[in-house]
Every structure is written in C-alpha cells, then in structure tokens.
XYZ file of C-alpha atoms in Angstrom:
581
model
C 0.000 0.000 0.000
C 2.795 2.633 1.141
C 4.997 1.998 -2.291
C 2.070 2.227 -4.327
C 1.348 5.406 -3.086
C 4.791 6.585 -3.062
C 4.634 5.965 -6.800
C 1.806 7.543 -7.392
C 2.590 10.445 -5.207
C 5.591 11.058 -7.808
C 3.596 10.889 -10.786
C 1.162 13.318 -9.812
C 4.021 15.558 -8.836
C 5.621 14.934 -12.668
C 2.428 15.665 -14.649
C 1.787 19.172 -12.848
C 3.709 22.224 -12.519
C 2.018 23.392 -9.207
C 4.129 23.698 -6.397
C 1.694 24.427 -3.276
C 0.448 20.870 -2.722
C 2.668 20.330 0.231
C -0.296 20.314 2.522
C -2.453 18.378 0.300
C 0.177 15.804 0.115
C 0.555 15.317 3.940
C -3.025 14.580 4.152
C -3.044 12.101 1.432
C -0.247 10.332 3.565
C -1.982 10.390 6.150
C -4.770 8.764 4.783
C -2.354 6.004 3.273
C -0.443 5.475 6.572
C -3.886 5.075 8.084
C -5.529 2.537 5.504
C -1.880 0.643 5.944
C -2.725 0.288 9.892
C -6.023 -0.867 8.860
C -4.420 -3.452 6.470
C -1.864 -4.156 9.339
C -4.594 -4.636 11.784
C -6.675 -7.098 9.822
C -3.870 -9.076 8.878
C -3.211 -9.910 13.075
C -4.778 -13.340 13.027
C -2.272 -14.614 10.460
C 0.869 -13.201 11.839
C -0.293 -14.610 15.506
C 0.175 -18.543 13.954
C 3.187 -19.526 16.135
C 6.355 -18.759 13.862
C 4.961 -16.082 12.046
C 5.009 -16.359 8.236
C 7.713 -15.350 5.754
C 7.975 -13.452 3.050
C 9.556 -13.115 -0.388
C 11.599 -16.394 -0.125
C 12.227 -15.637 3.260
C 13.792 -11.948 3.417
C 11.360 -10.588 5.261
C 9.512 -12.748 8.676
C 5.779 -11.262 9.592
C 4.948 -12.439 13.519
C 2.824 -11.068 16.092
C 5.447 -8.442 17.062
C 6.467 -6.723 14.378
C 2.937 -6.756 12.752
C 2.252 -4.580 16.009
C 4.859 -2.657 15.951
C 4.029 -2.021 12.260
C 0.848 -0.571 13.448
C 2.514 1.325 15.707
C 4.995 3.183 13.860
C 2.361 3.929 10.956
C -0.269 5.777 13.671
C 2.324 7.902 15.162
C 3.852 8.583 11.444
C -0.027 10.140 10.895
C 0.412 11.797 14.102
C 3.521 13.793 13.108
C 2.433 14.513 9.946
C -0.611 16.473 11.439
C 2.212 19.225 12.072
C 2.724 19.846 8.264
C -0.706 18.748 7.346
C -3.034 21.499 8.703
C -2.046 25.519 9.900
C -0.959 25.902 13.292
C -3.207 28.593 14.104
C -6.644 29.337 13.656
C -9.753 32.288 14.269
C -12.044 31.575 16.712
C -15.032 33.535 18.080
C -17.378 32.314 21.199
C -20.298 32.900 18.797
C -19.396 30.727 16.420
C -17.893 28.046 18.359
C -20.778 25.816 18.919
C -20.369 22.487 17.073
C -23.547 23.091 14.504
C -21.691 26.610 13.587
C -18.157 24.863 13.189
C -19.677 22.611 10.832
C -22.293 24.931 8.922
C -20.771 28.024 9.063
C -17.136 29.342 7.309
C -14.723 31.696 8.710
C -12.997 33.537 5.901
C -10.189 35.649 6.388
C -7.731 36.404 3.472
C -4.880 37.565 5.367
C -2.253 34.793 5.449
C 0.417 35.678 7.949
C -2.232 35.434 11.285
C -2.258 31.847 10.108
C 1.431 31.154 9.497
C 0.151 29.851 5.739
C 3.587 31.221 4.300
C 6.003 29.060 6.810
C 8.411 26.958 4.671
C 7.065 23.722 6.322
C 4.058 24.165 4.088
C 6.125 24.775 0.914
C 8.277 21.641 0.592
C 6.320 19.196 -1.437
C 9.045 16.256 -0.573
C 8.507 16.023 3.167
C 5.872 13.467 2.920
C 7.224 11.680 0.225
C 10.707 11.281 2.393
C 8.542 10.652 5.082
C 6.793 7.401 3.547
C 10.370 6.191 2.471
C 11.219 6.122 5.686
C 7.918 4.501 7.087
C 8.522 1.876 4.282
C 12.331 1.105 5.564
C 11.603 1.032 9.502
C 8.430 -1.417 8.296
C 11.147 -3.547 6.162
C 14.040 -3.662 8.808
C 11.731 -4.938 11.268
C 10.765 -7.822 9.443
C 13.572 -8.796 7.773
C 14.816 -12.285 8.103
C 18.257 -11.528 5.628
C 21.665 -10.259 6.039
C 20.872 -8.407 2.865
C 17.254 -7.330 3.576
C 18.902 -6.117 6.960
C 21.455 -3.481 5.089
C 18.673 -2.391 2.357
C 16.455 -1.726 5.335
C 18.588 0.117 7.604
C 19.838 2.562 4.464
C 16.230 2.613 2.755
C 15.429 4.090 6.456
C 19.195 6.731 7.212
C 19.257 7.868 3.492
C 15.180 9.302 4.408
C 16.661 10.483 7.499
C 19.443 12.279 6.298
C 17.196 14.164 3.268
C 14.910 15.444 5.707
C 17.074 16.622 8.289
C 18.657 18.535 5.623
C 15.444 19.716 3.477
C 15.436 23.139 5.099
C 17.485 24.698 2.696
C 17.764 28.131 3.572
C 18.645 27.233 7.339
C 22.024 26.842 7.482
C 22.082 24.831 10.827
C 19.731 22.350 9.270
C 22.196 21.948 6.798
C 25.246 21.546 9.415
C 22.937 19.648 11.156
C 22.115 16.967 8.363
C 25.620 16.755 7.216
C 27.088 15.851 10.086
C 24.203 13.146 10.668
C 24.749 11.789 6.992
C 28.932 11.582 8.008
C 28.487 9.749 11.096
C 25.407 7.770 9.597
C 27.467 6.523 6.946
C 30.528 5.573 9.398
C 27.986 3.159 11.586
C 26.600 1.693 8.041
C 30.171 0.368 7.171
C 30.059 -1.200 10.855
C 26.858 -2.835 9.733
C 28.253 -4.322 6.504
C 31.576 -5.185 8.027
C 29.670 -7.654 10.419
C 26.923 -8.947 7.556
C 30.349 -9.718 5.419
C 32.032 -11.768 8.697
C 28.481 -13.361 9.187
C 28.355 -14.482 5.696
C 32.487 -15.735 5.838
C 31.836 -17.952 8.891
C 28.374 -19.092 7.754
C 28.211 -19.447 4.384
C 24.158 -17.850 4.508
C 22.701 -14.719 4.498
C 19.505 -16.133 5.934
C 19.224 -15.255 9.932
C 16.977 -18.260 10.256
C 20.038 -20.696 8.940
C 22.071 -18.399 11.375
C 20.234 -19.023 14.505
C 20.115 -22.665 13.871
C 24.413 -22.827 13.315
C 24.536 -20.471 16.651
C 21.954 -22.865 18.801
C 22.706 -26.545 17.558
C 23.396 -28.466 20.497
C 23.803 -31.766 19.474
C 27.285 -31.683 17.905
C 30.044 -31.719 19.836
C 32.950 -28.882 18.342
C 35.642 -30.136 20.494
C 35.910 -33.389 18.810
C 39.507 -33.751 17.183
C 38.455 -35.799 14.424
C 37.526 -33.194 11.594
C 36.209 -35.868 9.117
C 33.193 -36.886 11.487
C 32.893 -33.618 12.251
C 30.874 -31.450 10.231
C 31.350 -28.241 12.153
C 35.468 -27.979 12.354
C 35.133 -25.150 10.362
C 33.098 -22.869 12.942
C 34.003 -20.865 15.522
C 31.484 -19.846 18.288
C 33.848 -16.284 19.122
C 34.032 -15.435 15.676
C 30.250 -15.279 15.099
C 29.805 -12.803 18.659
C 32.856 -10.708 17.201
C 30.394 -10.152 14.048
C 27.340 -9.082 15.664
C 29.203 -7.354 18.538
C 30.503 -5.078 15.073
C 26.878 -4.878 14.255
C 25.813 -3.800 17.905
C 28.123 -1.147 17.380
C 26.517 0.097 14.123
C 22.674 -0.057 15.522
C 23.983 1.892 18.765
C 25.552 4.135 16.767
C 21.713 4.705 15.310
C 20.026 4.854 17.821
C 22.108 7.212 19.674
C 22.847 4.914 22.841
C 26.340 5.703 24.753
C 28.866 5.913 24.126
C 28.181 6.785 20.285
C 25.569 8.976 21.261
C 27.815 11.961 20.384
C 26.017 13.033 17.151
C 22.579 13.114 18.577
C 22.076 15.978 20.636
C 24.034 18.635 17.997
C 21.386 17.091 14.990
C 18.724 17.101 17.516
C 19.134 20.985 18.333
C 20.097 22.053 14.775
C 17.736 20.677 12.336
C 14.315 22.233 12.522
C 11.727 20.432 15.058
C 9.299 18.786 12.907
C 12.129 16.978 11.412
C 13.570 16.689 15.139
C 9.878 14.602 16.450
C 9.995 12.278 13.473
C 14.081 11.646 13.638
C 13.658 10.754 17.182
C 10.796 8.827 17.555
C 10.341 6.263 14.862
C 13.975 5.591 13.698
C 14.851 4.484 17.161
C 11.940 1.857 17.146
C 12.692 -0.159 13.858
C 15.824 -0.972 15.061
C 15.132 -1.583 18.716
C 12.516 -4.522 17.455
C 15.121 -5.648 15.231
C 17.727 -6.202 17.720
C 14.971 -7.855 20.061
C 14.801 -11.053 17.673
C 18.519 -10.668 16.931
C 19.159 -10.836 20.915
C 16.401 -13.557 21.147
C 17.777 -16.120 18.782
C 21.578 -15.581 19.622
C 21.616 -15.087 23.051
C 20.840 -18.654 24.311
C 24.425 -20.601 23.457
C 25.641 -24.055 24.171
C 29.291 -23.176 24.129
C 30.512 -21.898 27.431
C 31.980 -18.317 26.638
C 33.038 -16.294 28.909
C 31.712 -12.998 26.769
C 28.788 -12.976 24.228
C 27.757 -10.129 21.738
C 24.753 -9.085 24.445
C 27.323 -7.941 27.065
C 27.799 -4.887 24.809
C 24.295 -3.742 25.337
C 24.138 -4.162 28.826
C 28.006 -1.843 28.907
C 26.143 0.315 26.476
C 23.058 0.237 29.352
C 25.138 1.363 32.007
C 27.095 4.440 30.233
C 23.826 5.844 28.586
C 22.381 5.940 32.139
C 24.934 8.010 33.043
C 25.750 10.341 30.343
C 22.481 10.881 29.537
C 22.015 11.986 33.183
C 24.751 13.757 33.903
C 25.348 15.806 30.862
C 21.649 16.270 30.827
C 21.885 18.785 34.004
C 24.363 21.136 32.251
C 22.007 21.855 29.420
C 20.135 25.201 28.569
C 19.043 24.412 25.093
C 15.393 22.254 25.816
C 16.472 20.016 22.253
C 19.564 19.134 23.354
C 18.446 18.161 26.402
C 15.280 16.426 25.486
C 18.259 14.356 23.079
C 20.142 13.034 26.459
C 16.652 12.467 28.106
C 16.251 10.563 24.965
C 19.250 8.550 25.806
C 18.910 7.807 29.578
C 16.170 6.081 28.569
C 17.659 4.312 25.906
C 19.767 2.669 28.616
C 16.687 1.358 30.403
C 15.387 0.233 26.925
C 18.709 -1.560 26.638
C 18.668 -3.050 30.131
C 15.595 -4.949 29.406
C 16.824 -6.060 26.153
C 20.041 -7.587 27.439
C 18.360 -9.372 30.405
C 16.177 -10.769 27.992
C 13.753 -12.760 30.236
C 10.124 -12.863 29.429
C 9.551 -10.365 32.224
C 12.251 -8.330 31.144
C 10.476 -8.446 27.160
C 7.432 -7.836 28.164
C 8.824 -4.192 29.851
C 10.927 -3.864 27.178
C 7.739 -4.075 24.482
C 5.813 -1.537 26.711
C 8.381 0.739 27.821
C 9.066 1.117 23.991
C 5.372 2.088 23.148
C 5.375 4.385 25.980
C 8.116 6.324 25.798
C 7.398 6.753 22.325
C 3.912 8.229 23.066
C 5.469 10.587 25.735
C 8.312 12.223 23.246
C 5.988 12.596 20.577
C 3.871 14.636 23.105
C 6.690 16.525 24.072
C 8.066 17.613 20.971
C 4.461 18.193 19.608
C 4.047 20.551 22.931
C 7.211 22.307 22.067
C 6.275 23.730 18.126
C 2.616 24.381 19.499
C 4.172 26.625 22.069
C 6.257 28.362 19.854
C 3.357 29.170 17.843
C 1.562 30.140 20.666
C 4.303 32.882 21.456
C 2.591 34.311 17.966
C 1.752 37.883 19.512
C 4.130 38.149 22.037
C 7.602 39.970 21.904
C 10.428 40.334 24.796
C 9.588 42.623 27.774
C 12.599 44.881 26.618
C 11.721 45.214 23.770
C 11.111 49.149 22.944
C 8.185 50.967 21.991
C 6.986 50.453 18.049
C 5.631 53.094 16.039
C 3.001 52.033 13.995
C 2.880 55.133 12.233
C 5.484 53.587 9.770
C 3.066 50.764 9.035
C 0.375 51.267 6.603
C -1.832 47.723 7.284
C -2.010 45.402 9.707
C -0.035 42.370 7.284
C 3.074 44.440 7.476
C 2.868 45.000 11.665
C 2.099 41.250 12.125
C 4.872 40.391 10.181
C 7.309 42.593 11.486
C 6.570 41.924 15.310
C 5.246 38.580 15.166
C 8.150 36.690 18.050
C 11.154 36.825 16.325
C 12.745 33.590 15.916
C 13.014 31.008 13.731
C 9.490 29.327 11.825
C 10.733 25.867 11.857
C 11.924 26.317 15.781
C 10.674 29.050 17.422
C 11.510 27.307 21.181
C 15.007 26.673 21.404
C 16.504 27.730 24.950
C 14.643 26.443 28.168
C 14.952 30.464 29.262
C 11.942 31.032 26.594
C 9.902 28.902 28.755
C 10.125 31.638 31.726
C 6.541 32.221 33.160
C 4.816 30.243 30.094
C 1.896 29.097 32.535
C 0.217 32.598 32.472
C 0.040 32.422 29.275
C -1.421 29.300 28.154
C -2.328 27.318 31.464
C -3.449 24.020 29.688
C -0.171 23.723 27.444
C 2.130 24.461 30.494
C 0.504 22.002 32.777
C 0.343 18.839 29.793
C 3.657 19.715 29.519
C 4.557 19.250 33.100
C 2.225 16.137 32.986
C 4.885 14.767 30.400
C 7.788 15.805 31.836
C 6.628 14.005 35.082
C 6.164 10.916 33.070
C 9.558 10.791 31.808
C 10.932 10.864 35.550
C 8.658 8.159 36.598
C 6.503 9.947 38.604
C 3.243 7.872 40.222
C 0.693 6.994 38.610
C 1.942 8.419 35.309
C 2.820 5.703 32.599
C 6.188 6.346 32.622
C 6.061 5.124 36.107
C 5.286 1.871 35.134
C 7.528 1.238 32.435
C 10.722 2.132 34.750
C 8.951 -0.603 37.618
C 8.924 -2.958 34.703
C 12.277 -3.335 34.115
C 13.287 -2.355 37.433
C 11.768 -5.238 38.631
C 12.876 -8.032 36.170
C 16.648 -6.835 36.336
C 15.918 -7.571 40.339
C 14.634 -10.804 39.969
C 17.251 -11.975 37.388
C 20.482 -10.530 39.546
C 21.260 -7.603 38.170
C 21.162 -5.599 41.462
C 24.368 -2.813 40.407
C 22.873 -2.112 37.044
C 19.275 -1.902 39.277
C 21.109 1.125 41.764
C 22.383 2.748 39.169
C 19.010 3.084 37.069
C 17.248 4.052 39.908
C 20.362 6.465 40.947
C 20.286 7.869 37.768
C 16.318 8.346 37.249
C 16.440 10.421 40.306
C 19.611 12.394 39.517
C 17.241 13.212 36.144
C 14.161 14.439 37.859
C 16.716 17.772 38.089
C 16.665 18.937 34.966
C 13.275 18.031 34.232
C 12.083 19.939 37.308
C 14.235 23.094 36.553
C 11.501 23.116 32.910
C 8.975 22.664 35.154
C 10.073 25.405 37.490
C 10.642 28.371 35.093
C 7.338 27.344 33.169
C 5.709 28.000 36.367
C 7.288 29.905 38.871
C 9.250 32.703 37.173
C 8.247 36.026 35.853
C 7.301 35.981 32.229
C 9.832 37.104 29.673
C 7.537 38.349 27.392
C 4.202 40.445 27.006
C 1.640 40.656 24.295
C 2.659 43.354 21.402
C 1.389 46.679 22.464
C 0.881 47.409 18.770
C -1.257 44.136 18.595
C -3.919 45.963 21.051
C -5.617 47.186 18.774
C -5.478 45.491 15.979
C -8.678 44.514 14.266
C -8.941 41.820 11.761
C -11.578 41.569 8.786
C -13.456 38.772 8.617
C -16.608 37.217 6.900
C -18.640 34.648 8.042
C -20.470 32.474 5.626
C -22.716 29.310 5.212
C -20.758 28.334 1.721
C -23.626 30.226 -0.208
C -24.268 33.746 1.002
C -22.264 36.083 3.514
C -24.007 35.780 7.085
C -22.060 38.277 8.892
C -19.032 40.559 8.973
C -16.635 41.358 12.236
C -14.100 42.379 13.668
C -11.637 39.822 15.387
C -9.019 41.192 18.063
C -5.957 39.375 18.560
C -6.807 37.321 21.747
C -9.202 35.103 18.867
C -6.300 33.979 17.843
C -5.607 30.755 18.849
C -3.727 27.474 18.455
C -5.549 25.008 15.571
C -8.128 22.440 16.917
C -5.935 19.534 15.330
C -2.812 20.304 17.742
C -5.354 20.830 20.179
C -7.106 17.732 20.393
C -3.611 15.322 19.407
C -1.889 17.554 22.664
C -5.230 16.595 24.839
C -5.454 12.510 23.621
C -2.083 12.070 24.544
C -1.968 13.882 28.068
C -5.323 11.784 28.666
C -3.246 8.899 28.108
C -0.007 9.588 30.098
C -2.467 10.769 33.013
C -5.372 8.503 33.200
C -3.493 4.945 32.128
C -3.715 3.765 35.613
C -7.081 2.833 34.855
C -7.015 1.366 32.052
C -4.148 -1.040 32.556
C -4.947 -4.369 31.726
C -5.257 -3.517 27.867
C -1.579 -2.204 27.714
C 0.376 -4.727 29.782
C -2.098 -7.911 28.202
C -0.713 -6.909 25.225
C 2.961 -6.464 26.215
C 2.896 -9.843 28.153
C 0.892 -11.886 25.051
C 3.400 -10.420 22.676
C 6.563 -11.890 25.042
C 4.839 -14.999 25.716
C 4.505 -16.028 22.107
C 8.325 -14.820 21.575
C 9.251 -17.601 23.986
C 6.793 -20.305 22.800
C 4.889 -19.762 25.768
C-alpha cells in the first residue's frame, strides 16, 4: 500500500507544474499510513500462527510483534504529519464556536500571515514523500529475516533520514545539522556491513533463520579432534559474537545509545523540530525490534563463553544511564536536552533487552510504546508553544511606532516573536513564566515531563517498575542502583523546565501594537455572507488539530492507571509467544 502510493505520489508531482500541494500531500499520507494500519490490523490473526510467516523467499519474517509494531509506527507517522498537514493557528469567536456553527458556518479571512500559511514547512512538497520512504524502511528492517534485507532496510530508512534533516534549505544549521548526521550515519553503516560480510564468511548464509540454527545446535560436539566426522570444524562460536558485537556497534551508533551517542544531541538541536519529532521517535523503534529477535535467537548458546555479543548492550546500558544523566543537568538548550533524556532512557530500553527474560520483554515491548507516546507529546508541545508565542515579543523590547506601518499584514509580520518558523523554542529560558500564558499547554507539559521521571501513577512510572523489577529478579542488582540512581539524579533537569514554566516572571508580554489590531473577517454558510466582524488578537488561537492530538495524549499519560490491563495484556501476550509460551 505505502509503495504504491509513493509511486503515485511522484507521478502526480511529474504531470503538474504546481508547487503548493505540500499540505495536500501530507493529508493524502496520512490517509495512506492510516488505511496501511487498517491493512496491518486485519492481517493480526495470520501473523499470531506460532512462527509467524515469511515473506519473499524468506527476506522478510511477519509475527505477532512486528505486525504490532508495524501498526505502531504507521499511527504515530499520521500523528507527526498532522504538524505539516493542517495551519498551526486558527480564528475563533465564542459565537461561532458551537459544534452546529463549526460545521455549517465558514470563517474567511484572506490575510495569510495570522495563520502562518507562508512558513516553509508548508512549501516543501518532498517532506511526505521522504517521510513514507522512511515509514517503508523502519516497516522492512523490522521484518527482515536476511543479512541483505537487513542493510537495504537500515539505508532505505538513514538515506530518508538524512534528506529530511537537511530539506530546510535556507537554514544553514539544518544543513550543518544533516551533514554531520549523513557523516556519522554513513561511518555506523560500514560497521553494519563489516559484520553482515564476517556473518556471511563464517556461515556461508545470508539467511538469519540458517544463522540461529548454526549459533543454537546443540547436538554436535565442536571439540571433537576428528575433523572428518565432524561437520562443524570449520566454525568458531567467538568469531560469530565478534560479528554481531561489530553490528551492535553500528545499531547503537543509530540509535544514539552511549557511548556513540555523540552526534545526537548537535542534529537534535540544529535541524528544525518537525524533522527533530519524526528523527527521534520512529527511527529508534525499527531498530530496537530488530535487535529484540537478533538478541532472542543468539543469546541462548551451548558453548561456554566467557563474553557474548549481548554484554555490549548491557556496557552500552550502564554508560547511557549516566551520560544521559549527567550531561543532561548542564544543558540550557530544551532540544539538546530532550536528546540526552532521549538517551537515559535508551539505557533502560537496553537493560531490558540484554536481560532478555520474558519479564524483562514484556517491559521492554511496553516501555518502547510508551516512551514513544510521551516524546511525541513533548516535541508536539514544544512547536505548538512556539506558535503560541505568535503575539508576544520580549519585555525589553522598545516601543513600536506604527505610524510607519500602513496595514495590519506588514505589523504582524514585522513583530510577530522573532525567531526562527521551523523552531521558534530553542533555549529552556523562553519557557520563563509560560503558565500565564497558556495554562493548559504548560501544565500537559509538566504532565509529560513528570512521566519521563517516573513519577506515580503516570505511565512512565510503570515502564521504569517494569524493568526495574525483572533486572531484580534476574540478579542484576548494580545495574538496578544505578538506574534508579540515575532516574532520580534526572528528575533535576526536568524539574528546573517545570520550574521556570511556572514559577518565574514571564519574559515576554503581548505586542502593544497588537492591542488594537482589528482583523476583517466574513462569516459564511458556503452560499451567502451571514455576517461581517471584527476579530481582536486574543481570537487567535492554536488550531483544533494540535489541540485535540496535545489533549489525547496527556489523557493517556495521566489517566493509564485505569485502564491497565489492555496495555500490559498486550505487552505480556506479545513476550509470551516470543518464547513459545
């Protein structure tokens, strides 16, 4: 369904000259990413048969999990492209706000800038189109069941990435931003097909499912000194965990865990924050279901070694935790540190992996769907405030004539909050006092923020109790401290947001010249003109589709204490039928 659409998506764009279907386009993908969960959804019964089926001669393997997961990534792709799909701001009155006048009645207004039409995030025709490229890769690398799937996957996915971190042309830290992601992206892919090469030498396949069955046959003894009645003299147990400890390397390298997180939080705070939400969020979950049937089938070995390729994730656990915490509390820029929030809690997603119990899975599965929920409502929070600081300029700022302006286009443009359209919130300071201006957003935010320190009885709580709880009960006490250290140590940083949102002085003030500003408008029923008025600046307000995305996913962080038993049914079904359960 998605590479259908891509291709159709391109010929449309070949046959017509028109360049302002940007919008358009992100709601058609939306649509398509929506149908494809649909498809996804109905196809559950087949992929829950016990092994799951293959695909294409067995590159690709469709099972209960990733057809899940599948569904996952394409709803919160349709979520994200809501940001690019509709304007951020709209014109309300109380008159007209009543659901039979929202539906029967048109607001028309013709001047653009109030609305934010002419932002470059509505002019860039390729953004969904990149998008669904990189939908169809994280889909692919999921599934795949091939050393050479795996590598078409993981680039079909970066070379998506890298394009639309850098498809802000005219911002020259976008472009920084990109290139040094593309660089370092490239650097983990050769890590990637330096182990698929070894894996291929010492196995002579490229099929994982021949792999797992070289890596788990216990039948055969390989210390027998006889090599012509044995058929495995040739193999080497170490040699296969050097491989895939190579292609740890590359994956962590991806998905920014320590300590190759290095690249993540200067991309994070320089390419613009749409791109930031989608770069963070769904790249990070392809590969961290990948590596969960990669750890699953390798993991459980007959030859005694004293190290195996899964001892690098649970290393990797234990230095994210830290760095992610501790760099985290010398941060001023909110990106960079939502980027080593990001990886703090890639060590606890780690930790889970590399205990790999079916407790420690079925955290693992639901600590992945929740987190992923909570960043996407943080970063959506963050553009929606910056477009709420519309009206507002600097308390410093001096006096504006308005003599000098002959309409009120040219005084909205000039005074609007001056900062960038693609990232209008970039230093935590901009935050100062934000609760007295827009209550609700400040205190979802905080509601979020709480969640990612595991504050009772947010979600986020229950995810870190998860895998809390299974490292205890398989041994790993250190590695248990130093989570639980570490979360706390984190609940600074995310408190100092929390405090200047709330209790410091605001920064800013409405636009004096905005006062009185009056704004023509029409009402109309599609047929005749009903009414004119005047519209003052406080009608101004943020869209109903951030709105109600910002309000479903708050609900959700708050309220999933009661309603549990969906959630962790799910989680514990999915790692019960991973273990034959």
């Amino acid at each position: 369904m998605i590479i259908s659409s891509i291709l159709l998506l391109l010929l449309s764009n070949a046959v017509t000259l028109r360049r302002d279907k940007s919008i358009l386009y992100s709601r058609i993908s939306m649509i398509i990413l929506i149908y494809s969960c649909l498809i996804g959804y109905n196809n559950l019964d087949f992929s829950f048969l016990e092994n799951g089926i293959g695909l294409f001669g067995g590159l690709f393997h469709a099972t209960c999990i990733t057809n899940v997961f599948h569904i996952f990534i394409l709803l919160l792709s349709s979520i994200i492209l809501v940001l690019t799909a509709f304007y951020p701001r709209n014109l309300k009155t109380q008159e007209y706000s009543s659901l039979y006048k929202l539906i029967y009645c048109k607001l028309i207004y013709y001047e653009t800038s109030i609305l934010n039409k002419m932002a470059e995030q509505y002019k860039i025709i390729e953004y969904p189109l990149i998008l669904l490229f990189i939908v169809t890769g994280a889909l692919f690398l999921m599934s795949t069941n091939d050393l050479v799937s795996i590598f078409l996957s993981i680039e079909l996915q970066s070379y998506g990435l890298y394009l639309l971190s850098t498809i802000y042309r005219n911002s020259e830290s976008a472009t920084s931003g990109g290139l040094m992601y593309f660089l370092l992206g490239g650097l983990s892919s050769c890590f990637i097909l330096l182990s698929t090469s070894l894996l291929y030498a010492n196995s002579g396949t490229t099929n994982l499912d021949s792999l797992y069955i070289i890596i788990n046959i216990s039948d055969i003894d390989v210390s027998m000194t006889d090599k012509s009645t044995n058929i495995l003299f040739w193999y080497k147990p170490y040699y296969i965990h050097i491989s895939l400890l190579i292609m740890s390397v590359g994956f962590l390298f991806k998905v920014s865990a320590a300590p190759f997180h290095f690249w993540s939080p200067d991309v994070y705070d320089a390419i613009p924050t749409i791109v930031t939400t989608f770069v963070a969020i769904i790249a990070k979950i392809s590969i961290f279901i990948f590596l969960l049937e990669l750890v699953h089938y390798t993991s459980k070995l007959v030859f005694d070694l004293n190290f195996t390729w899964t001892t690098s994730l649970l290393l990797s656990s234990l230095i994210s935790l830290i760095i992610g915490t501790v760099v985290g509390l010398r941060q001023f820029r909110i990106k960079r540190l939502y980027a080593y929030s990001t990886i703090s809690h890639v060590g606890f997603i780690l930790l889970s992996l590399s205990i790999h119990s079916v407790e420690s899975i079925q955290a693992f599965i639901f600590y992945i769907i929740q987190y992923s929920i909570s960043n996407l409502n943080a970063f959506i929070l963050l553009i929606s405030i910056g477009y709420s600081l519309y009206c507002y300029v600097y308390e410093d700022k001096k006096e504006i004539d308005t003599k000098k302006y002959t309409n009120n286009e040219e005084v909205v443009n000039k005074y609007r909050y001056q900062d960038e359209n693609t990232s209008p919130i970039q230093l935590i300071s901009q935050l100062k006092g934000y609760y007295y201006i827009n209550p609700m957003m400040a205190l979802s935010l905080c509601i979020t923020l709480f969640s990612f320190v595991g504050v009772p009885p947010l979600i986020g709580f229950f995810g870190k109790q998860m895998i809390l709880s299974a490292a205890l009960d398989n041994g790993y006490i250190f590695m248990s401290l130093v989570a639980i250290l570490t979360s706390v140590i984190s609940a600074v940083y995310y408190l100092f947001v929390i405090k200047q949102i709330f209790f410091e002085k605001p920064s800013y003030k409405l636009n004096p010249v905005l006062n009185d500003l009056s704004l023509n408008c029409v009402i109309s029923n599609g047929k005749t003109i009903l009414k004119k008025t005047m519209l003052k600046v406080n009608n101004i307000v943020i869209s109903s589709s951030l709105s109600v995305i910002i309000s479903i996913l708050t609900l959700i962080i708050l309220l999933f204490i009661f309603i549990p038993q969906e959630w962790l049914s799910m989680s514990n079904i999915l790692a019960l039928i991973l273990f034959n359960i």
